[in-house]
Coordinates of C-alpha atoms in Angstrom, one line a residue:
Chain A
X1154 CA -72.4 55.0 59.6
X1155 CA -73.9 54.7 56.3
X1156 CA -76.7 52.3 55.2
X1157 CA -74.9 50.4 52.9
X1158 CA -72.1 49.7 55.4
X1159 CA -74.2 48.3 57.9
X1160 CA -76.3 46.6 55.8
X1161 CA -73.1 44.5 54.8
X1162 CA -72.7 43.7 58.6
X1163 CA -75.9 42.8 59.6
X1164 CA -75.6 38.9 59.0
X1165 CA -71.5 39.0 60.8
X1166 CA -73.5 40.4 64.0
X1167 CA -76.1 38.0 63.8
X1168 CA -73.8 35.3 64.7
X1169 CA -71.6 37.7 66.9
X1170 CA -68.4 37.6 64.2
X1171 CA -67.9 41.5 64.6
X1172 CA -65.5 43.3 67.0
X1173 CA -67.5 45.4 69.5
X1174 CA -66.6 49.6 68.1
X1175 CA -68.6 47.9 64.8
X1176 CA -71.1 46.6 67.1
X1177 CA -72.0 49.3 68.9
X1178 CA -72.1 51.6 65.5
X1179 CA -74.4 49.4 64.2
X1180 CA -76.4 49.2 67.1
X1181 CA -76.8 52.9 67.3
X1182 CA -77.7 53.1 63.4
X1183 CA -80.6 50.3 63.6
X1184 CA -82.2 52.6 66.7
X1185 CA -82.6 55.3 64.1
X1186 CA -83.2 53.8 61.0
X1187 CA -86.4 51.4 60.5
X1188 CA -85.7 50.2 57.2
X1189 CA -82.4 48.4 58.2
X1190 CA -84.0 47.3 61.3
X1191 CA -86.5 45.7 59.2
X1192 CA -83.7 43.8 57.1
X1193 CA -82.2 42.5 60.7
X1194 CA -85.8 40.6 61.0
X1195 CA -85.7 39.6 57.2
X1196 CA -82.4 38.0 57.7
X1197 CA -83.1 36.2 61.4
X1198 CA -86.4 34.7 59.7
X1199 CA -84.6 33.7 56.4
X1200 CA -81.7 32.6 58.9
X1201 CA -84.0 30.1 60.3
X1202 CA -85.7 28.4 57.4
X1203 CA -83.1 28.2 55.4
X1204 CA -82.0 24.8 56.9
X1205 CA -84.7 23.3 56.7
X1206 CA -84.4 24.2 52.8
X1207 CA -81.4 21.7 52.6
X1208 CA -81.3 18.8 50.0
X1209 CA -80.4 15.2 51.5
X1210 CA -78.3 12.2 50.0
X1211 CA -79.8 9.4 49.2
X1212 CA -79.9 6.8 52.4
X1213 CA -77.1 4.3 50.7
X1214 CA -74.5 7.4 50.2
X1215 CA -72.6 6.6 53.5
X1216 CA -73.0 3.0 53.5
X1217 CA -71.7 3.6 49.9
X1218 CA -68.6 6.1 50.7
X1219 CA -68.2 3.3 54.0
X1220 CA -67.8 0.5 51.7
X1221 CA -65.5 2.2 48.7
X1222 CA -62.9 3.0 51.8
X1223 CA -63.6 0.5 54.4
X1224 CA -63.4 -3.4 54.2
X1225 CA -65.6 -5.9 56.7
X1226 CA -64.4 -7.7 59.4
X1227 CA -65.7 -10.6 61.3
X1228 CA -64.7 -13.6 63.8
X1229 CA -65.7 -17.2 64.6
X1230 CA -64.5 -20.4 66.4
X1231 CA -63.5 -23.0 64.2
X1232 CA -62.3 -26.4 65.3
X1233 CA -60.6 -24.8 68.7
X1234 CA -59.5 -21.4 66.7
X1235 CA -60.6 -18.2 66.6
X1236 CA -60.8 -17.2 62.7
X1237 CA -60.5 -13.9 62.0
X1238 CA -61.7 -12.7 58.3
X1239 CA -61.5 -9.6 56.0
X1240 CA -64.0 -9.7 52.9
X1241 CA -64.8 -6.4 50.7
X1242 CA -67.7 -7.3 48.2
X1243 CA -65.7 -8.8 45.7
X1244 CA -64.4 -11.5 48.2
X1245 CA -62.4 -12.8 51.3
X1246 CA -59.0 -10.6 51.2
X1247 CA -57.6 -11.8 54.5
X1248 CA -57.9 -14.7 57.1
X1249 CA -55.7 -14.8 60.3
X1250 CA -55.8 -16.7 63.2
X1251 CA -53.0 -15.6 65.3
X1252 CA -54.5 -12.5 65.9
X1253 CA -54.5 -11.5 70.0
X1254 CA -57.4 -9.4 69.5
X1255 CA -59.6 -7.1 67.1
X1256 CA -57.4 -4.0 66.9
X1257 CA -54.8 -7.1 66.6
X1258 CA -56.2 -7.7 63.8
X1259 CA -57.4 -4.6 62.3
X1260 CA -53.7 -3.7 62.6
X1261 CA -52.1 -6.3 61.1
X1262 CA -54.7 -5.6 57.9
X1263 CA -54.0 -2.0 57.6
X1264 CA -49.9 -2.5 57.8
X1265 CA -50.4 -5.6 54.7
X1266 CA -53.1 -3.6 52.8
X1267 CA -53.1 0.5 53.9
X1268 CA -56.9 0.4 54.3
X1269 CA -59.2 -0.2 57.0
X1270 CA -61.7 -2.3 58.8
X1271 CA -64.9 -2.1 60.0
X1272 CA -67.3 -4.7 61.8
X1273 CA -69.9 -6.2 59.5
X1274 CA -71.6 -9.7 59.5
X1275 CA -69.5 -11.9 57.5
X1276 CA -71.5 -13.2 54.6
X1277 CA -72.7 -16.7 54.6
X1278 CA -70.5 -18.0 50.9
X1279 CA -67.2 -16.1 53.0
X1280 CA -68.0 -18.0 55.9
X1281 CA -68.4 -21.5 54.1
X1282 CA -65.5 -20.9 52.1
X1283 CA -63.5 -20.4 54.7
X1284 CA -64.3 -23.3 56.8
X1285 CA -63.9 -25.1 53.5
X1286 CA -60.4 -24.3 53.2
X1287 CA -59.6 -25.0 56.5
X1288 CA -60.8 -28.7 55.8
X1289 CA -58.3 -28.8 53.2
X1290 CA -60.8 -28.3 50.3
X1291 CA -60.4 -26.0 47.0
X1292 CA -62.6 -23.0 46.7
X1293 CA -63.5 -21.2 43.7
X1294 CA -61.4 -17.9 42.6
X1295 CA -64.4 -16.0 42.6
X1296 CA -64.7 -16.0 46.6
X1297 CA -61.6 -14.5 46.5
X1298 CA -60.7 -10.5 46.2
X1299 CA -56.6 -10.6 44.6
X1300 CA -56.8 -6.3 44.8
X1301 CA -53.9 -4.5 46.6
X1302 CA -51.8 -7.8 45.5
X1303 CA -49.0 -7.2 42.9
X1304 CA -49.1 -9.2 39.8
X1305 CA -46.1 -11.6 41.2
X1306 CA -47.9 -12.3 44.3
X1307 CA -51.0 -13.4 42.0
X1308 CA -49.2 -15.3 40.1
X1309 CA -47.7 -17.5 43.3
X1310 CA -50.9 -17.2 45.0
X1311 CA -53.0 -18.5 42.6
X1312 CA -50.4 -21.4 41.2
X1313 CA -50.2 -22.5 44.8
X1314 CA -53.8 -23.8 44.1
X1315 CA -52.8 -26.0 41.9
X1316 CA -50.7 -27.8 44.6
X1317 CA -53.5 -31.0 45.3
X1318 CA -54.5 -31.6 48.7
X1319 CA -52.3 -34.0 50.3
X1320 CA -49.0 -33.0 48.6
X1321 CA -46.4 -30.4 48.9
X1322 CA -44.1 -28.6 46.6
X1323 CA -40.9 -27.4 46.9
X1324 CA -40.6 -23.1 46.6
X1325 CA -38.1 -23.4 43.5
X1326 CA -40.9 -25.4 42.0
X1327 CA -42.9 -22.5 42.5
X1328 CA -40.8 -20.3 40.9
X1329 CA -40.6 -21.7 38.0
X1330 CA -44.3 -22.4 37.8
X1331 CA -44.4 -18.4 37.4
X1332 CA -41.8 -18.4 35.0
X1333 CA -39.7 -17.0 37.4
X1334 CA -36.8 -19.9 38.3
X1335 CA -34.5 -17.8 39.9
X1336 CA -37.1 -15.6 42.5
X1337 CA -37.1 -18.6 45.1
X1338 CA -36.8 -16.6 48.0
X1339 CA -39.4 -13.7 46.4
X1340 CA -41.4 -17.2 46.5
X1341 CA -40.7 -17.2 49.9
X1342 CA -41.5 -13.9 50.7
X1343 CA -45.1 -13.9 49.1
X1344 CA -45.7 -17.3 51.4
X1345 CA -44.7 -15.3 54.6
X1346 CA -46.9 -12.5 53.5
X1347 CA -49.7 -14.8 52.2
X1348 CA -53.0 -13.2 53.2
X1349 CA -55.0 -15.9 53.6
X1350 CA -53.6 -18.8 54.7
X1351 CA -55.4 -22.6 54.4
X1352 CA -57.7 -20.9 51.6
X1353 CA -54.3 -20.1 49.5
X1354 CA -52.5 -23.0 51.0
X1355 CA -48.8 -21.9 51.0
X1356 CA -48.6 -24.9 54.0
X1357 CA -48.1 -26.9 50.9
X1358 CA -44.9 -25.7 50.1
X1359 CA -41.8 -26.1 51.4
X1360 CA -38.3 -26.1 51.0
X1361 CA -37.0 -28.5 48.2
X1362 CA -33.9 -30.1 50.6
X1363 CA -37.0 -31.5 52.5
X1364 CA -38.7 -30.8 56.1
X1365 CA -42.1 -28.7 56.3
X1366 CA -40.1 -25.6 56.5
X1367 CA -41.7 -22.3 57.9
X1368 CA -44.7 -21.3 58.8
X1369 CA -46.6 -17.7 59.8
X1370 CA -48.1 -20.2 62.5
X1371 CA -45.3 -22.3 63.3
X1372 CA -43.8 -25.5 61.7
X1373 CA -45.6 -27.5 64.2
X1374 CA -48.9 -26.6 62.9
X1375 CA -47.8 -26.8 59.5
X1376 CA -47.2 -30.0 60.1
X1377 CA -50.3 -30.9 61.7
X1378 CA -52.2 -29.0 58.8
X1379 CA -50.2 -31.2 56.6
X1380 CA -51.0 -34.3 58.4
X1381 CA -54.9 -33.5 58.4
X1382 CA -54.5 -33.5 54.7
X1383 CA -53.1 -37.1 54.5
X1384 CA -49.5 -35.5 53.4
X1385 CA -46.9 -38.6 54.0
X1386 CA -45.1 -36.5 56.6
X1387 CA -43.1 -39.0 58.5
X1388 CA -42.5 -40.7 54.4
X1389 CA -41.2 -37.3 53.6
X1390 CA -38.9 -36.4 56.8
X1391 CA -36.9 -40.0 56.3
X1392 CA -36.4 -39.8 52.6
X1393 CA -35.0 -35.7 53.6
X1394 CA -32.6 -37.6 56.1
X1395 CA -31.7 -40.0 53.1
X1396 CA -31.3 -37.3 51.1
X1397 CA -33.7 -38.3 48.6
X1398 CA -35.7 -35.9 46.7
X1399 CA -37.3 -37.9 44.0
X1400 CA -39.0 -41.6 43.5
X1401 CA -39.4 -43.1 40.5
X1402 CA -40.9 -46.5 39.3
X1403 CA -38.6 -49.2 37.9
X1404 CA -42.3 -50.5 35.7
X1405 CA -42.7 -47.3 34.4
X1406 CA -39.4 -45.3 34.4
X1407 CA -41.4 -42.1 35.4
X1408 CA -40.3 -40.1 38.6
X1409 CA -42.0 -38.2 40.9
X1410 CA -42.3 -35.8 44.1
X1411 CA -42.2 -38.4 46.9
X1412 CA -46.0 -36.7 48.0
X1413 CA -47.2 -37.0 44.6
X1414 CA -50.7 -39.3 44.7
X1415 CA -48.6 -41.4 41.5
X1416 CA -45.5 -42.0 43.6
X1417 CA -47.6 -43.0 46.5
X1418 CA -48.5 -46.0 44.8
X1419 CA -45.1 -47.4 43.6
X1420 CA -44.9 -50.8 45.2
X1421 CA -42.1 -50.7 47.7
X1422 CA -39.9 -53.4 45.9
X1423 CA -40.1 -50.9 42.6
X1424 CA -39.7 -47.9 44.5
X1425 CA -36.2 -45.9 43.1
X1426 CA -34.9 -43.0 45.1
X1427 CA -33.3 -40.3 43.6
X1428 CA -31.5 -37.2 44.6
X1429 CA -32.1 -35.8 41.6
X1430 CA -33.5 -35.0 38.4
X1431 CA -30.6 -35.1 36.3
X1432 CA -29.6 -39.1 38.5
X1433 CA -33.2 -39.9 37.7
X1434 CA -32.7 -38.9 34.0
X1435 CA -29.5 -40.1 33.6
X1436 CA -31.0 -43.6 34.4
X1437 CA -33.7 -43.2 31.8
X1438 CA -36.1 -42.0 33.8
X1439 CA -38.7 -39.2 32.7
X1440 CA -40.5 -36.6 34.7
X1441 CA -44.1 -37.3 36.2
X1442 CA -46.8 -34.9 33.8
X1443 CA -48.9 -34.7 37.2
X1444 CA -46.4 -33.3 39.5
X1445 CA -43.5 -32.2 37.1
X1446 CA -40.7 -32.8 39.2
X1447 CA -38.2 -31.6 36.8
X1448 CA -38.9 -28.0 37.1
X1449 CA -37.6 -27.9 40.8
X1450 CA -34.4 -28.9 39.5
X1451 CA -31.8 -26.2 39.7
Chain B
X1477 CA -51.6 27.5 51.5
X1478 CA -51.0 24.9 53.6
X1479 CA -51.6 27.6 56.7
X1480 CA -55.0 28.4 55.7
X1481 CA -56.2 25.3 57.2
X1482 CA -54.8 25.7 60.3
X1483 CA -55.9 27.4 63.4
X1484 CA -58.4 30.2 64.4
X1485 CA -62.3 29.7 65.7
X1486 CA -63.2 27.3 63.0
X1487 CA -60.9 24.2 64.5
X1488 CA -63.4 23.0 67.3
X1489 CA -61.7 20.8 69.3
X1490 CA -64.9 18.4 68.2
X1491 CA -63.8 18.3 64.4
X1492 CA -60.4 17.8 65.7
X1493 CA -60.8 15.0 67.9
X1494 CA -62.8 13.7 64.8
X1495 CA -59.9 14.2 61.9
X1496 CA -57.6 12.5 64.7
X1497 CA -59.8 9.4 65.1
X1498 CA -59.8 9.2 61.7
X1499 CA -55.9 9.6 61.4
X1500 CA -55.3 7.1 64.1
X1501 CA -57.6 4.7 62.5
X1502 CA -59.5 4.4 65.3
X1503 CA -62.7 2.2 65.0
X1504 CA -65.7 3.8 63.9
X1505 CA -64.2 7.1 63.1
X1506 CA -64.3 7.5 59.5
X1507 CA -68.1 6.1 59.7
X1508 CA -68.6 9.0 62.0
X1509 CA -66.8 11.8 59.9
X1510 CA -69.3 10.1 56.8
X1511 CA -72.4 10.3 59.0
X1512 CA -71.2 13.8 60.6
X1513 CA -70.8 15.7 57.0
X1514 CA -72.5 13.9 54.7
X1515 CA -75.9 16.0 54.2
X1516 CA -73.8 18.7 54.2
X1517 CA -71.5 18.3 51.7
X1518 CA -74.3 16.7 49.8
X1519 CA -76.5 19.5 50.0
X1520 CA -73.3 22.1 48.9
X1521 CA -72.6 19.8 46.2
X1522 CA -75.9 19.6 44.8
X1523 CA -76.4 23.2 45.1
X1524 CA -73.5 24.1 43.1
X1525 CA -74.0 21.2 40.2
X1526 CA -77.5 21.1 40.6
X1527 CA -78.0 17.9 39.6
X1528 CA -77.9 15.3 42.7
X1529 CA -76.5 12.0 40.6
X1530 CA -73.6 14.2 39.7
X1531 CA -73.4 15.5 43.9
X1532 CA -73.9 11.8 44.8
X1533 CA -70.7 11.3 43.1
X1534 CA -68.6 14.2 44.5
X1535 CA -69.8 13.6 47.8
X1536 CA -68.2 9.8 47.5
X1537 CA -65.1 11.1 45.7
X1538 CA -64.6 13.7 48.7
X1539 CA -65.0 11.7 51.0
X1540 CA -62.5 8.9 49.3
X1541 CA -60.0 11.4 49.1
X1542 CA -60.5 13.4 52.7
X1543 CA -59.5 9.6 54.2
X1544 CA -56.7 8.9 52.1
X1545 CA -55.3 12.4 53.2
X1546 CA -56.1 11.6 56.4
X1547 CA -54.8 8.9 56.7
X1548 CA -51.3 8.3 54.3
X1549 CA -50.8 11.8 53.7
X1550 CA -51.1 14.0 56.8
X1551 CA -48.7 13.5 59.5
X1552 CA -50.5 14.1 62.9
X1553 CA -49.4 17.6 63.4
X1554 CA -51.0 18.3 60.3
X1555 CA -54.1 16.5 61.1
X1556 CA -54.2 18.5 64.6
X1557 CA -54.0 21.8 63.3
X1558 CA -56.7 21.0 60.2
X1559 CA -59.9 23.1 59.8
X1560 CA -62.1 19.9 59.2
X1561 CA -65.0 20.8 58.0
X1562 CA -64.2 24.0 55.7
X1563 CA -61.3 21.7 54.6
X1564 CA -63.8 18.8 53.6
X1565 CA -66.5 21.9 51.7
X1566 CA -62.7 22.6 49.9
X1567 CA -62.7 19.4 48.7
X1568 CA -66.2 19.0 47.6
X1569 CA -66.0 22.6 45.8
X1570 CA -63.1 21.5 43.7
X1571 CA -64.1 18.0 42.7
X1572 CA -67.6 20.2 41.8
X1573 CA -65.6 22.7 39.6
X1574 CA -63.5 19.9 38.4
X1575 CA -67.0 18.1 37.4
X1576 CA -68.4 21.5 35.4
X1577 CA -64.8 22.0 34.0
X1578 CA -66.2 23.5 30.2
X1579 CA -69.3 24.7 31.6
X1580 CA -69.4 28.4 32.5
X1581 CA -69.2 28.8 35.9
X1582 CA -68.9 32.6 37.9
X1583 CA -68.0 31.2 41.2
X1584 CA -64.8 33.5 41.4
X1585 CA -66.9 36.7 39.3
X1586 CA -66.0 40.3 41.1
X1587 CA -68.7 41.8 43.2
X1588 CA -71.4 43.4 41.4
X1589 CA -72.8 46.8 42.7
X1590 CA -75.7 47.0 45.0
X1591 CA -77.9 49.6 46.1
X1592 CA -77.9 50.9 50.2
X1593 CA -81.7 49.5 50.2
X1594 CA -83.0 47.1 52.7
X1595 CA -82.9 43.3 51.6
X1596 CA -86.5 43.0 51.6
X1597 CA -88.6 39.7 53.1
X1598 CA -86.7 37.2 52.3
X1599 CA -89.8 34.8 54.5
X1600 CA -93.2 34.9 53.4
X1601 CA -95.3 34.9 56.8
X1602 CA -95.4 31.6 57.1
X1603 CA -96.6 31.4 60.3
X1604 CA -100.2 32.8 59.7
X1605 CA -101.1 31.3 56.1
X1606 CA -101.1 27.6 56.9
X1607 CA -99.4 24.5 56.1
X1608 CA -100.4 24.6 52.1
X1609 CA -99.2 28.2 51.5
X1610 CA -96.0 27.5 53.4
X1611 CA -95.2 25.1 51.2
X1612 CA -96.0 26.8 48.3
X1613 CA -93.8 29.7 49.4
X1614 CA -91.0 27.0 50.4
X1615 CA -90.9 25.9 46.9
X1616 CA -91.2 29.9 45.8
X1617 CA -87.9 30.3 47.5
X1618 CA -86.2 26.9 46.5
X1619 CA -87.3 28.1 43.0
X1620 CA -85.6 31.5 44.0
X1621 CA -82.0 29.7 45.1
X1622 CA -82.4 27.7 42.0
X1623 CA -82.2 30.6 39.7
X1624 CA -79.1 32.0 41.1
X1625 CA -75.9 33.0 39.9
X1626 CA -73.8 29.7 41.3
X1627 CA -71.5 32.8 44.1
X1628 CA -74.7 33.8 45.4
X1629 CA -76.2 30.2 45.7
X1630 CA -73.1 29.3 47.0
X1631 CA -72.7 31.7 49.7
X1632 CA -76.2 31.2 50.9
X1633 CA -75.9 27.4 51.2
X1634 CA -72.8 27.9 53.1
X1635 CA -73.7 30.6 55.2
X1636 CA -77.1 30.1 55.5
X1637 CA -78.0 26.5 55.3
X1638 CA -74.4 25.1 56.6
X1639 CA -74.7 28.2 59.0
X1640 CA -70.9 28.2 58.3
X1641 CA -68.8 31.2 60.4
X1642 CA -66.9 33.9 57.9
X1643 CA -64.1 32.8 58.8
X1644 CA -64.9 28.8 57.6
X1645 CA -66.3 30.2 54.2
X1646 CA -63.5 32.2 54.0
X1647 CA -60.9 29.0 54.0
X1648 CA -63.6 27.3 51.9
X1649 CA -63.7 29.8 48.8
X1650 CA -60.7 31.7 49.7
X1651 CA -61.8 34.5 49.3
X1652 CA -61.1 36.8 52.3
X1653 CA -63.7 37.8 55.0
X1654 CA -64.5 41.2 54.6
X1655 CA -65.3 41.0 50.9
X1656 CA -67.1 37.8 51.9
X1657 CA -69.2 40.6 54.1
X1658 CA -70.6 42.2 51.0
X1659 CA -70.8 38.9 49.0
X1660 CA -73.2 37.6 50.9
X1661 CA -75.5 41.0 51.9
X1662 CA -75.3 41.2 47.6
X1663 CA -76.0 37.8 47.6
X1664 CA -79.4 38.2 49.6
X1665 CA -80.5 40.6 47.7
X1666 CA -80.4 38.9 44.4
X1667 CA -82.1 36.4 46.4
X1668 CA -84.6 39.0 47.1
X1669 CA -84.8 40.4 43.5
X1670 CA -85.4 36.5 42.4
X1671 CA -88.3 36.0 44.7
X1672 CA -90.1 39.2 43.5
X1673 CA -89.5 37.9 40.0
X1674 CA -90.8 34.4 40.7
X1675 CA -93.8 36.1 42.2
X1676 CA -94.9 38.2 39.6
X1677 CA -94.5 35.6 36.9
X1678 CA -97.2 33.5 39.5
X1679 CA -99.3 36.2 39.8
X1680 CA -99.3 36.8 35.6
X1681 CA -100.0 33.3 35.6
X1682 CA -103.0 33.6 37.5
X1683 CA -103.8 37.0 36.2
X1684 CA -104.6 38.1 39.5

């Protein structure tokens, strides 16, 4: 075997990638030739230093990489439930609390949003926020992250906002609050899927023959959500029976949604019910500018 | 292609587990895989842009991409039967080229010839000249890798400092194993050649 040959095995048989016949040739070779012997000790020492020669990220490259792939997760106890939260660093992206467990949760995150969760210290602003909107109160846009939403689902999220605390809409109205009239049930659909309930409070909406409707945690708590808020619940079931969808004031000749704060305060002797907004027109009546019944007429 | 990732010595059933974890979603895993490869991707990326802001960002973009794969695009007998880590250097050397795209690179230049002599001491004694020559010899040599054509540097980072097998360089670079052979003896001894040239130019310096 020449010199050359073995030369370009050396470093395979230094970490025993060489079938034995080559081996043993080589063996036999370095026994009678000094100089390639000599480059077998070259390359073990050069073998050994070299990794210490290696360059090293900086120390925030993984928590970096983590971040860009991974979003936080975090739990507390909040009035008797177990709040489970999702936040990236531009904001919460999901709340849940019917979750059974972590990979519950984790789960139910990766099927809405394709990524990934990782345990992390919820941030103080998330937490407040949070508990915030579970009291019923508005948060700002800017604790919120909208990414991995389509525009649509913006759109009815963030108009769902708009819906004060202590009143309901019906979905239609919705829909045409995005300009879309006829995507009710698309409406619907972005309420079932609604990442964070309470902060985006899709309890507010409901169907526009009356009743609370659904709800990802049952109509019961709906209800009681509702209720917390100071929503005229029972008010609103008994004029659903009636069949009434609208109340207008015979002073003013301006109707209303029957939870609007406006309509609330019609005396009861001025108090017209109507079942709907071309009745209430048709008697000279004109839509409320605060809750703008007419766009839920179809 | 998609069977050069598959199989042989380089899938340990260790980088396995760990492409699975990260396939299944399971918790912690894609931390793990980060903390696992990161110097070392780092450290290959770095050597072949030489410039670590640039490597910084190839390491993130590798990584990024290794997870979506991982995760939406591999189904799991695909993820079973990956070569992890010469599949994650794969992805780190193309996002590198992709960054130099313009720049001459000779990454995929044909072997040059080399002479039958020995490679030469490629270590200083280290050992018996103290701590301040060491490091002054370290540098000598980190000056030497520096100055390399990028296949050499390459193939030393990989073999030497990732201590990667033939076979794992080979599905990294495809390129196949027994030219890699003479690659990387040639690549020594430019190595070699580099440190006597650094030393002389010290030695004019000094006029010694």
């Amino acid at each position: 075997m020449q010199c050359r040959n073995v030369l370009t095995h050396i470093d395979a048989m230094r970490t025993d990638e060489i079938d034995s016949q080559d081996r043993d040739r080589i063996r036999q070779h370095l026994d009678d030739c000094p100089s390639c012997e000599e480059s077998v000790t070259d390359l073990e020492g050069f073998a050994a230093l070299a990794r210490s020669l290696r360059h090293s990220p900086s120390e925030s490259l993984a928590e970096r990489v983590c971040s860009s792939v991974l979003d936080s997760y975090d739990s507390f106890d909040l009035d008797g439930d177990r709040v489970w939260v999702a936040f990236s660093s531009a904001g919460l992206r999901m709340v849940d609390i019917a979750a059974a467990d972590e990979s519950d949760f984790r789960e139910r995150y990766r099927k809405r949003f394709g990524r990934e969760l990782r345990r992390a210290p919820i941030p103080e602003n998330c937490r407040k926020s949070v508990e915030a909107a579970m009291l019923g109160l508005p948060i700002g846009l800017d604790a919120i992250d909208f990414s991995g939403l389509t525009e649509f689902e913006r759109d009815v999220l963030t108009t769902i906002r708009k819906i004060p605390r202590g009143e309901v809409r019906p979905y239609a109205w919705v829909a045409r609050a995005v300009r879309r009239p006829r995507a009710i049930r698309a409406v619907g659909n972005v309420m079932a899927n609604n990442p964070m309930p309470f902060v985006l409070p899709c309890h507010r909406v409901v169907p526009s023959s009356g009743g609370v409707g659904n709800y990802a945690f049952g109509p019961d708590r709906k209800r009681r959500v509702l209720r917390s808020e100071g929503a005229p619940i029972e008010l609103l079931d008994s004029l659903a029976r009636e069949g009434v969808r609208f109340v207008g004031s015979a002073t003013t000749r301006i109707y209303c949604f029957p939870s609007c704060r406006d309509a609330r305060r019609i005396r009861e002797e001025n108090r017209v019910p109507f079942r709907s907004a071309e009745d209430a027109a048709r008697k000279g009546f004109r839509a409320c500018l605060r809750c703008m019944p007419e766009t839920a007429s179809a | 292609m998609r069977s050069t990732w598959t199989g042989g010595t380089a899938l340990t059933a260790d980088s396995e587990q760990l492409a699975l974890a990260v396939h299944e979603s399971r918790d912690g895993a894609f931390e793990r895989l980060v903390a696992r490869f990161e110097t070392s991707l780092f450290n290959y990326a770095n050597r072949l842009l030489q410039s670590p802001l640039d490597a910084q960002e190839v390491v993130q973009d590798a990584f990024v991409r290794a997870h979506h794969a991982l995760t939406s695009q591999y189904d799991g007998r695909r993820v079973r039967e990956l070569a992890l880590k010469p599949w994650l250097f794969r992805i780190a050397r193309n996002l590198s080229l992709n960054r130099r795209r313009g720049h001459n690179h000779d990454l995929e230049r044909p072997l040059s010839e080399f002479d039958d002599g020995r490679i030469g001491p490629l270590v200083p004694a280290i050992s018996v000249t103290g701590i301040v020559e060491a490091r002054e010899e370290r540098d000598a040599l980190e000056r030497a890798i520096e100055s390399l054509p990028d296949d050499a540097r390459e193939l030393i980072v990989l073999r030497f400092m990732e201590e990667m097998s033939y076979q794992e360089i080979a599905k990294c670079t495809g390129q196949t194993e027994s030219a890699l052979r003479g690659r990387v003896f040639r690549s020594l001894k430019l190595l070699r050649a580099a440190l006597s040239e650094g030393e002389a130019q010290s030695c004019n310096a000094e006029t010694c």
